[in-house]
PDB file of C-alpha atoms in Angstrom:
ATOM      1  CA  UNK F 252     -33.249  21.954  81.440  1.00  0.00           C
ATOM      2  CA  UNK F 253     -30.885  18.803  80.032  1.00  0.00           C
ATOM      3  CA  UNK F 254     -31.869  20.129  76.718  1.00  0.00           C
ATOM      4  CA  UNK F 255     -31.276  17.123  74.264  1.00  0.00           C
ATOM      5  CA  UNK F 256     -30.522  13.709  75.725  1.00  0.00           C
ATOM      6  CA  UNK F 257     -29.383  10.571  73.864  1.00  0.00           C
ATOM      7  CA  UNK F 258     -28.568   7.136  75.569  1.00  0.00           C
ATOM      8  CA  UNK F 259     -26.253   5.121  74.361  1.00  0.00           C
ATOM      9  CA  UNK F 260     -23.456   6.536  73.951  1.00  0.00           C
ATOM     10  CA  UNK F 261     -21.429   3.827  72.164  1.00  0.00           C
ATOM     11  CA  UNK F 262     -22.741   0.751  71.378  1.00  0.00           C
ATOM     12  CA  UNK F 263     -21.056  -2.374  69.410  1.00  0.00           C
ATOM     13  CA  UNK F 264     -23.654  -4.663  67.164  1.00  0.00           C
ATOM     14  CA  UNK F 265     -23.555  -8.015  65.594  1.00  0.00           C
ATOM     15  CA  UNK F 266     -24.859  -7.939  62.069  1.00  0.00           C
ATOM     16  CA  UNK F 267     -28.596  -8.706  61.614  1.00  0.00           C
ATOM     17  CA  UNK F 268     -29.297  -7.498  65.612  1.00  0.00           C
ATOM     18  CA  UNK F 269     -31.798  -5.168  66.406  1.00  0.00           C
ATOM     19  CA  UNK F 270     -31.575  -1.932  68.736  1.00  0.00           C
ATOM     20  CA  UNK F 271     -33.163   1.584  69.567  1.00  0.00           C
ATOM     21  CA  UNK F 272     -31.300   4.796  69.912  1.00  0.00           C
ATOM     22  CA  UNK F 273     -33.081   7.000  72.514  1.00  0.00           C
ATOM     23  CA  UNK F 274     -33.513  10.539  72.532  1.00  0.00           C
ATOM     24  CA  UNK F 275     -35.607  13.102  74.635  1.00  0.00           C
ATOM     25  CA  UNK F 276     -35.939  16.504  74.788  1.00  0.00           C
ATOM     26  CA  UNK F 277     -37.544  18.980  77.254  1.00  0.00           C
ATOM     27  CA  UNK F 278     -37.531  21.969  75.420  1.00  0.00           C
ATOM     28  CA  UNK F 279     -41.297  21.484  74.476  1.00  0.00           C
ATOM     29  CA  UNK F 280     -39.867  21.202  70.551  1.00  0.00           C
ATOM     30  CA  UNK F 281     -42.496  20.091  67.943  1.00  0.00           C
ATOM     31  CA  UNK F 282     -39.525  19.166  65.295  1.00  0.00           C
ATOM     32  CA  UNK F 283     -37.269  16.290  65.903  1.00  0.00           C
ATOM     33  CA  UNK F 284     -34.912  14.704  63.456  1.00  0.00           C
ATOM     34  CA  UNK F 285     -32.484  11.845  63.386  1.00  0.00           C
ATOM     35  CA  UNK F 286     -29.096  12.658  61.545  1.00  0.00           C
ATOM     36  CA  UNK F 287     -26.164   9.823  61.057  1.00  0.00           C
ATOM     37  CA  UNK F 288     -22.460  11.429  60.284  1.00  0.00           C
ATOM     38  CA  UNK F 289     -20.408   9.278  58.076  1.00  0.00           C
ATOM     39  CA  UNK F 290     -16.736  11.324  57.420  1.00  0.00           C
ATOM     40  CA  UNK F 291     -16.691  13.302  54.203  1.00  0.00           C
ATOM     41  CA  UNK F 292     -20.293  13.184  53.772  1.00  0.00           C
ATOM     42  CA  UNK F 293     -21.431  15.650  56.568  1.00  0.00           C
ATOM     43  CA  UNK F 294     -24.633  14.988  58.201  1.00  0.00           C
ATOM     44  CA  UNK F 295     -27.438  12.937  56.195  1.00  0.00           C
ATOM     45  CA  UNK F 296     -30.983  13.563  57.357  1.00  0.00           C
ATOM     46  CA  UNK F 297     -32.732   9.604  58.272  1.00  0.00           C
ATOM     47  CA  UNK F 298     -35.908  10.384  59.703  1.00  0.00           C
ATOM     48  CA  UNK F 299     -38.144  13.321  61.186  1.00  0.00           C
ATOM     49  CA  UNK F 300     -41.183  14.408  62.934  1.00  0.00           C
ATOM     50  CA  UNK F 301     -43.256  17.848  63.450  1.00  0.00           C
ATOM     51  CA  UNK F 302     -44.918  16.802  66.094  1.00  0.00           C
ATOM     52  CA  UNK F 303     -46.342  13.753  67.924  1.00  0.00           C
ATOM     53  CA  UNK F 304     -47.989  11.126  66.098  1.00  0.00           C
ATOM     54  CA  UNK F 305     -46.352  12.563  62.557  1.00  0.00           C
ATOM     55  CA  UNK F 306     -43.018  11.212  60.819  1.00  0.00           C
ATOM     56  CA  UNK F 307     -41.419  11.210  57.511  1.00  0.00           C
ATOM     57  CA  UNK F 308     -38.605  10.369  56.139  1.00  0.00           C
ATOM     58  CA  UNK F 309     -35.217  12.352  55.125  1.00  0.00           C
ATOM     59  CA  UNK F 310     -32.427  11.446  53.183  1.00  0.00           C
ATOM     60  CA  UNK F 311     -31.500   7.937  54.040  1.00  0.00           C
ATOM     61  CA  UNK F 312     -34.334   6.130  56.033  1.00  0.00           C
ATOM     62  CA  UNK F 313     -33.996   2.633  54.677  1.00  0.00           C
ATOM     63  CA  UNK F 314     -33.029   0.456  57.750  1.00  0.00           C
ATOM     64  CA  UNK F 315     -34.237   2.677  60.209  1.00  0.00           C
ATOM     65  CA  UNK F 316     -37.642   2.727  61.527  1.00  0.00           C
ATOM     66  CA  UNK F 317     -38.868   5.815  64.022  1.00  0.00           C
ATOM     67  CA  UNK F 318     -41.908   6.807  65.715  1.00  0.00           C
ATOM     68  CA  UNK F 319     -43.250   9.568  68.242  1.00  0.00           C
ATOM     69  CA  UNK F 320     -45.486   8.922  71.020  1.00  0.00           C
ATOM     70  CA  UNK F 321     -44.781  12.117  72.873  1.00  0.00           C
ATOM     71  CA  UNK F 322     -43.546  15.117  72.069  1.00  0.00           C
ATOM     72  CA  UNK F 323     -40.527  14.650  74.148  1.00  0.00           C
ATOM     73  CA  UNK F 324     -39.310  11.202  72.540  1.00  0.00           C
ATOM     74  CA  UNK F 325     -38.146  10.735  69.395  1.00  0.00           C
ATOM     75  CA  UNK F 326     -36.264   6.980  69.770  1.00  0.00           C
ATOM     76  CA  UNK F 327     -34.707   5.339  66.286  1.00  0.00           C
ATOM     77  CA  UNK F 328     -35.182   1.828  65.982  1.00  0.00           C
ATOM     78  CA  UNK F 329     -32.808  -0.209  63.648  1.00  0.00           C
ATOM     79  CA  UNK F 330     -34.486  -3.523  62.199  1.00  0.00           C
ATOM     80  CA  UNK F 331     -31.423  -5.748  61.624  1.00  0.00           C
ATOM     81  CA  UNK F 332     -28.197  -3.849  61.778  1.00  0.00           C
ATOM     82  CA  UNK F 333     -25.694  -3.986  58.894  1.00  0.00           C
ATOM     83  CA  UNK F 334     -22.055  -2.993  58.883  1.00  0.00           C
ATOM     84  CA  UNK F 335     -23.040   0.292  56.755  1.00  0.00           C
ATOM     85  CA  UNK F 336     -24.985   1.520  58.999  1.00  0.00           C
ATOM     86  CA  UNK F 337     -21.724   2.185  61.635  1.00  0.00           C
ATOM     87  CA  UNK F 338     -21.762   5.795  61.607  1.00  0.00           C
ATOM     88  CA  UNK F 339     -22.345   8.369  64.672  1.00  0.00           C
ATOM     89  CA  UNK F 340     -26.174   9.030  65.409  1.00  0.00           C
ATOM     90  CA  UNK F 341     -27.122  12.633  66.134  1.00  0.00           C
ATOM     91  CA  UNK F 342     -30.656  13.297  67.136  1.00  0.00           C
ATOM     92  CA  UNK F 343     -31.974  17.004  66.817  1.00  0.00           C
ATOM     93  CA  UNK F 344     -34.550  19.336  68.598  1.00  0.00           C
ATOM     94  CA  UNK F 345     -35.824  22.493  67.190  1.00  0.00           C
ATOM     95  CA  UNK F 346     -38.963  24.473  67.381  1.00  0.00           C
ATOM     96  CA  UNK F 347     -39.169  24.290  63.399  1.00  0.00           C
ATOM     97  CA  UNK F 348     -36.740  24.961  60.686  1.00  0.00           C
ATOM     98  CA  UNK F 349     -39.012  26.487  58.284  1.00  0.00           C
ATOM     99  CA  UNK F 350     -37.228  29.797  56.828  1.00  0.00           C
ATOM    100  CA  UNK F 351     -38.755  32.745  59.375  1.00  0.00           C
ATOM    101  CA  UNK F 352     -38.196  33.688  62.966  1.00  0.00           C
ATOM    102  CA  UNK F 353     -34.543  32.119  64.067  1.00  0.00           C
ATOM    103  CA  UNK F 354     -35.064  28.854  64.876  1.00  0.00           C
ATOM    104  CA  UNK F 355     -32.281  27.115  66.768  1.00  0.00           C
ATOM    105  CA  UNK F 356     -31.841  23.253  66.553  1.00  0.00           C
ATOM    106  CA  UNK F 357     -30.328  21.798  68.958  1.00  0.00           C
ATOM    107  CA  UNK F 358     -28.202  18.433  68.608  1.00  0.00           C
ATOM    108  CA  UNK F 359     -27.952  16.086  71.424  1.00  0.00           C
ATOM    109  CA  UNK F 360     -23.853  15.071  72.011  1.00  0.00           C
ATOM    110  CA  UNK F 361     -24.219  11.460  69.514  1.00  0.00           C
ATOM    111  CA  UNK F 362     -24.104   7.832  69.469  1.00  0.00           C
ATOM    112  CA  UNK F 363     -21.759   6.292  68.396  1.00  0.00           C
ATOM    113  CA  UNK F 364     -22.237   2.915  66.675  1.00  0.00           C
ATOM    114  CA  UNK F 365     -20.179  -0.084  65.426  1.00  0.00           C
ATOM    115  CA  UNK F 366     -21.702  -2.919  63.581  1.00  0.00           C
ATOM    116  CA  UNK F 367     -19.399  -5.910  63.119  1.00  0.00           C
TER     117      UNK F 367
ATOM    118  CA  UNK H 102     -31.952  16.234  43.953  1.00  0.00           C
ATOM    119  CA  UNK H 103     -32.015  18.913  46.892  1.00  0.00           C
ATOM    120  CA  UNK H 104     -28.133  18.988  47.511  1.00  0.00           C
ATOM    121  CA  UNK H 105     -25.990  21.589  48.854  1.00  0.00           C
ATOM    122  CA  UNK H 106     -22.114  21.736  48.213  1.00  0.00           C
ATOM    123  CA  UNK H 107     -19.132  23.113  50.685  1.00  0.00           C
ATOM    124  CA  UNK H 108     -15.636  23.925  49.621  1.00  0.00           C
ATOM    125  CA  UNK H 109     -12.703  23.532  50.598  1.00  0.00           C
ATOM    126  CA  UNK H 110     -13.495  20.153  52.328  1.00  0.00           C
ATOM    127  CA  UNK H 111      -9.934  21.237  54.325  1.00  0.00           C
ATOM    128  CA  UNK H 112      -8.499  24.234  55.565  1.00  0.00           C
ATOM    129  CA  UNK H 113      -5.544  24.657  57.464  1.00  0.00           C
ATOM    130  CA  UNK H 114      -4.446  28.724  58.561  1.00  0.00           C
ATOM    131  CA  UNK H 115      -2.217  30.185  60.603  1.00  0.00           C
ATOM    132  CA  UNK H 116      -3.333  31.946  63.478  1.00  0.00           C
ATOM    133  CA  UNK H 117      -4.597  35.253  62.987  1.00  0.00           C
ATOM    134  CA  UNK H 118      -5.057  34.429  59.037  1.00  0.00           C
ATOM    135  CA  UNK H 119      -8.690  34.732  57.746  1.00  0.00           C
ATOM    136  CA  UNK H 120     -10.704  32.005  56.486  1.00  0.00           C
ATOM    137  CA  UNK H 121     -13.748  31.553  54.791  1.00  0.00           C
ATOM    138  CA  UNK H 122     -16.190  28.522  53.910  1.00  0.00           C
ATOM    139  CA  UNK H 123     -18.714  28.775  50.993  1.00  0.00           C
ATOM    140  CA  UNK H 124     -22.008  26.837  50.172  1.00  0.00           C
ATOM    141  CA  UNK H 125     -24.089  26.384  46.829  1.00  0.00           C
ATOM    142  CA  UNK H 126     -26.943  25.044  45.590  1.00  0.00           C
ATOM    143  CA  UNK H 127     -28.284  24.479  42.614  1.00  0.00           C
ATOM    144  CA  UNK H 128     -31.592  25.655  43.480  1.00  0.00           C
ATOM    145  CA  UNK H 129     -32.436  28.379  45.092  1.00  0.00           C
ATOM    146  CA  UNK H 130     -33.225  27.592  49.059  1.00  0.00           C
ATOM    147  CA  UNK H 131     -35.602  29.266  51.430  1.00  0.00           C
ATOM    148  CA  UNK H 132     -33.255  29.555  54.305  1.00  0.00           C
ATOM    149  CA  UNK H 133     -29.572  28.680  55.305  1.00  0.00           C
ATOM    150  CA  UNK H 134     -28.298  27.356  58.491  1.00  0.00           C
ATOM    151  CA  UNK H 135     -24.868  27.569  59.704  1.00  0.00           C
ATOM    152  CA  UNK H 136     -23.406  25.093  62.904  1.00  0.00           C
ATOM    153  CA  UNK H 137     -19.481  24.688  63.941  1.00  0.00           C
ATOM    154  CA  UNK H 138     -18.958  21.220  65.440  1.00  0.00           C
ATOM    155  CA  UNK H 139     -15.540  20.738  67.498  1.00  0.00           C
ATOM    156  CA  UNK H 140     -13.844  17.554  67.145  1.00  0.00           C
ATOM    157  CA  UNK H 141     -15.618  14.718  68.865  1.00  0.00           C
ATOM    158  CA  UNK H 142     -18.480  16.870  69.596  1.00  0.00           C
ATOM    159  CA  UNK H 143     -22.093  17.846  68.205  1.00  0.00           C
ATOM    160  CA  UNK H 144     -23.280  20.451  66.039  1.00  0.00           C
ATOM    161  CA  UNK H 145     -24.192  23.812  67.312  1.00  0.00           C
ATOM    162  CA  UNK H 146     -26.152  26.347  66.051  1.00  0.00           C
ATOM    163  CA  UNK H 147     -24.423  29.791  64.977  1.00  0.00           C
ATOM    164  CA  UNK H 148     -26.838  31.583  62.451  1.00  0.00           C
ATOM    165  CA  UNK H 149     -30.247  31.612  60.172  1.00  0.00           C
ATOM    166  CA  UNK H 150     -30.091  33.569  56.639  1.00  0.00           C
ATOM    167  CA  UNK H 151     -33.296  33.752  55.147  1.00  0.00           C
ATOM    168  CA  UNK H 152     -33.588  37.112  53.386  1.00  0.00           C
ATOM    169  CA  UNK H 153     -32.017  37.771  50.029  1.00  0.00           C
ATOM    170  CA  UNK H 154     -28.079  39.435  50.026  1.00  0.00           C
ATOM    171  CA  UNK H 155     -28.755  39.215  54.226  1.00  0.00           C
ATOM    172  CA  UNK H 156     -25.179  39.753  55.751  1.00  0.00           C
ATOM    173  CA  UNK H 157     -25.452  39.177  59.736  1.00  0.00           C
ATOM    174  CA  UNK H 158     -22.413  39.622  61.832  1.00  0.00           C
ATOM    175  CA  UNK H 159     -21.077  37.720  64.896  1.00  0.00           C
ATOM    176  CA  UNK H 160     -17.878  39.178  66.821  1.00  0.00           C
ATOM    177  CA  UNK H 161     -15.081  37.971  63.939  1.00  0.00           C
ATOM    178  CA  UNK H 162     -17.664  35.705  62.020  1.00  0.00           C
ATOM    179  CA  UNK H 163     -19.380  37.288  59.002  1.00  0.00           C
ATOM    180  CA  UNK H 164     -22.241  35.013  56.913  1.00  0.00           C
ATOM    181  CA  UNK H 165     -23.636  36.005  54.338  1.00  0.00           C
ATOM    182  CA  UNK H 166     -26.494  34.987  51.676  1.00  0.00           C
ATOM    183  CA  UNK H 167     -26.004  35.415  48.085  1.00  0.00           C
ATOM    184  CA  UNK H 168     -29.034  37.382  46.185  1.00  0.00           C
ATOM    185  CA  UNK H 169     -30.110  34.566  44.221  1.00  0.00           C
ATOM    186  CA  UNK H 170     -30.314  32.723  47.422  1.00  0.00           C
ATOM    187  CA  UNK H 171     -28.408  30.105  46.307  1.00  0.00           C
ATOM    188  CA  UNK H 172     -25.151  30.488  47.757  1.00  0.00           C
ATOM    189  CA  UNK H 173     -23.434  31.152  51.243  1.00  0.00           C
ATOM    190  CA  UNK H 174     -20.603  32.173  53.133  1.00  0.00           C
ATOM    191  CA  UNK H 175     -18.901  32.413  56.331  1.00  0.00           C
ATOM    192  CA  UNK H 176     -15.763  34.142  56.822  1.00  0.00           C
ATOM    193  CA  UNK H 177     -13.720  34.470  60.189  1.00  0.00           C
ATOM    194  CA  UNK H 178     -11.228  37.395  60.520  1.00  0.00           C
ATOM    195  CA  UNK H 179      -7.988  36.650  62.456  1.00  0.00           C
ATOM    196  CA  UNK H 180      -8.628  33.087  63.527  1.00  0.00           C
ATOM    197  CA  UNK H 181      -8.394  32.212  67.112  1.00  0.00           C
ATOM    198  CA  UNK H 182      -7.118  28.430  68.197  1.00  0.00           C
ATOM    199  CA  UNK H 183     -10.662  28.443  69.876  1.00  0.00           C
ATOM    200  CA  UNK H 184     -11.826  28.714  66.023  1.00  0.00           C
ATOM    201  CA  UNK H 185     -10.720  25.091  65.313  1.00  0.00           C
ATOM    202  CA  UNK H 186     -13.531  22.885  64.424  1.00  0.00           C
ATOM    203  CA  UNK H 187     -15.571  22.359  61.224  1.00  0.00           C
ATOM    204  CA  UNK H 188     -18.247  24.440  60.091  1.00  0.00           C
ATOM    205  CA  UNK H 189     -21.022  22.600  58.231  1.00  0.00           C
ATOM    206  CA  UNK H 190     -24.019  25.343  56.651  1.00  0.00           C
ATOM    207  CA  UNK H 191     -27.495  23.340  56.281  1.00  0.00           C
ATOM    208  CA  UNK H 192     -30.077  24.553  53.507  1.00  0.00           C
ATOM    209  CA  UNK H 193     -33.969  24.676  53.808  1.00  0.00           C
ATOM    210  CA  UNK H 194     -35.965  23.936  50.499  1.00  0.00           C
ATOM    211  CA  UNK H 195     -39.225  25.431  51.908  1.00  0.00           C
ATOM    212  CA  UNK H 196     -40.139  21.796  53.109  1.00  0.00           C
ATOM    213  CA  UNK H 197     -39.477  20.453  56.467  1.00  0.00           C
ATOM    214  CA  UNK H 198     -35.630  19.400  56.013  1.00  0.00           C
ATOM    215  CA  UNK H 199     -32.871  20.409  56.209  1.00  0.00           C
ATOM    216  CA  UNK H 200     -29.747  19.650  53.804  1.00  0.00           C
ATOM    217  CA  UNK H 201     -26.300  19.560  55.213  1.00  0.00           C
ATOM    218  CA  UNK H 202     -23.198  20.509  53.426  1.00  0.00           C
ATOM    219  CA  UNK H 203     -19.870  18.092  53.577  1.00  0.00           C
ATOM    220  CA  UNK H 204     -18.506  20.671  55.898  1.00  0.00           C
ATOM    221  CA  UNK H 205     -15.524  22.164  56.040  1.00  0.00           C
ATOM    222  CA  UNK H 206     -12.574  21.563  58.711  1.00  0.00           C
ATOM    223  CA  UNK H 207     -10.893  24.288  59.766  1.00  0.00           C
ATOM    224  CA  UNK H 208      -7.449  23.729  61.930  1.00  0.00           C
ATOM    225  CA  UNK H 209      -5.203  26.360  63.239  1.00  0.00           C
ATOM    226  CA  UNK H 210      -0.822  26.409  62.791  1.00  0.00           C
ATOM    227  CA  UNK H 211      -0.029  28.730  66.179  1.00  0.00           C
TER     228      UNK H 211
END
C-alpha cells in the first residue's frame, strides 16, 4: 500500500512550457485534490474530483487544467507555465471530506516546482 | 469569500512551555480539519471536529471547536522538540472543499 504517490519530485521550467504533475493513489479514494503551498499563504485548493470522470475547481485553478480517468489518477496538467506558478504541488487522497464519519486525507510528499 | 484565519503566523516556546494555535471564520463551517506538517515535508492528518463545543483529546494535543462553529483551537501541553513543525487547521463549508488556514509554525528553544 504506497498510499499517495507523486512523480516529479523537483522539476525546473522555462516560461510558457507545458508539463503534468502525476499522482496516484491505491487507497480506492473517490476524493482527490490538487493543493500548491506558496509561504505565508498556507495551502490553496487548485483543482478537485469526487470521483472518476467528475472535476471542479478550488481556489486558484486558472493555469492549471486536471482530469480523472480512473479513480486512482488524478495528474495536473499546466498549459504554459509562468514564474507565479513556482510553488510546491501537493496532491491529496481522501475518502471524502464532507463533515461526518472521520475522514482522513492523505497528502502525497510534493513537487516541487521552479519556473524561470 | 469562504476564508479561514490562523494566528500567530509564528511561535517560538521553550521546551516544556504550552502552545496553542487558533482558527476563525467568519462563517460558520460544517467541519474543521487539523494537519501538522514538519519542515520539508507534507501535511498529515491529526483530527476532524464536526460537532458543536466538540473537545477531542490526543496524548498532549487538545482541539477544540467553538459553539458557534466558527472558531478552533489546538493547544499542546509541555512541548516536545518532536512538536516542531507547523500546524495548519482546514475548514469545510458543507461543499466539497476544504479551506486551509496560513498555518502556524511552531519551533522549540531546548
Amino acid at each position: 500500500n504506497a498510499g499517495v504517490t507523486q512523480t516529479p519530485k523537483f522539476q525546473v521550467l522555462k516560461t510558457g512550457q507545458s508539463m503534468t504533475l502525476q499522482c496516484a493513489q491505491d487507497m480506492n479514494h473517490e476524493y482527490m485534490s490538487w493543493y500548491r503551498q506558496d509561504p505565508g499563504m498556507g495551502l490553496r485548493l487548485i483543482h478537485y474530483s469526487v470521483g472518476a470522470g467528475i472535476t471542479d475547481q478550488g481556489e486558484v485553478p486558472n493555469g492549471y487544467n486536471v482530469s480523472r480517468s480512473t479513480t486512482e489518477d488524478f495528474p495536473l496538467r499546466l498549459l504554459s507555465a509562468a514564474p507565479s506558478q513556482t510553488s510546491v504541488y501537493f496532491c491529496a487522497s481522501s475518502p471524502g471530506v464532507l463533515a461526518g464519519s472521520e475522514e482522513t486525507q492523505y497528502f502525497g510528499p510534493g513537487t516541487r516546482l521552479l519556473v524561470l | 469569500g469562504q476564508q479561514v484565519m490562523q494566528i500567530p503566523q509564528y511561535q517560538h516556546v521553550q521546551e516544556g512551555e504550552d502552545f496553542t494555535t487558533y482558527c476563525n471564520s467568519s462563517t460558520t463551517l460544517s467541519n474543521i480539519q487539523w494537519y501538522k506538517q514538519r519542515p520539508g515535508g507534507h501535511p498529515v492528518f491529526l483530527i476532524q471536529l464536526v460537532k458543536s463545543g466538540e473537545v477531542k483529546k490526543q496524548k498532549r494535543l487538545t482541539f477544540q471547536f467553538g459553539e458557534a462553529k466558527k472558531n478552533s483551537s489546538l493547544h499542546i501541553t509541555a512541548t516536545q522538540t518532536t512538536d516542531v513543525g507547523t500546524y495548519f487547521c482546514a475548514g469545510g463549508f458543507g461543499n466539497e472543499k476544504l479551506t486551509f488556514g496560513t498555518g502556524t509554525r511552531l519551533t522549540i528553544i531546548p
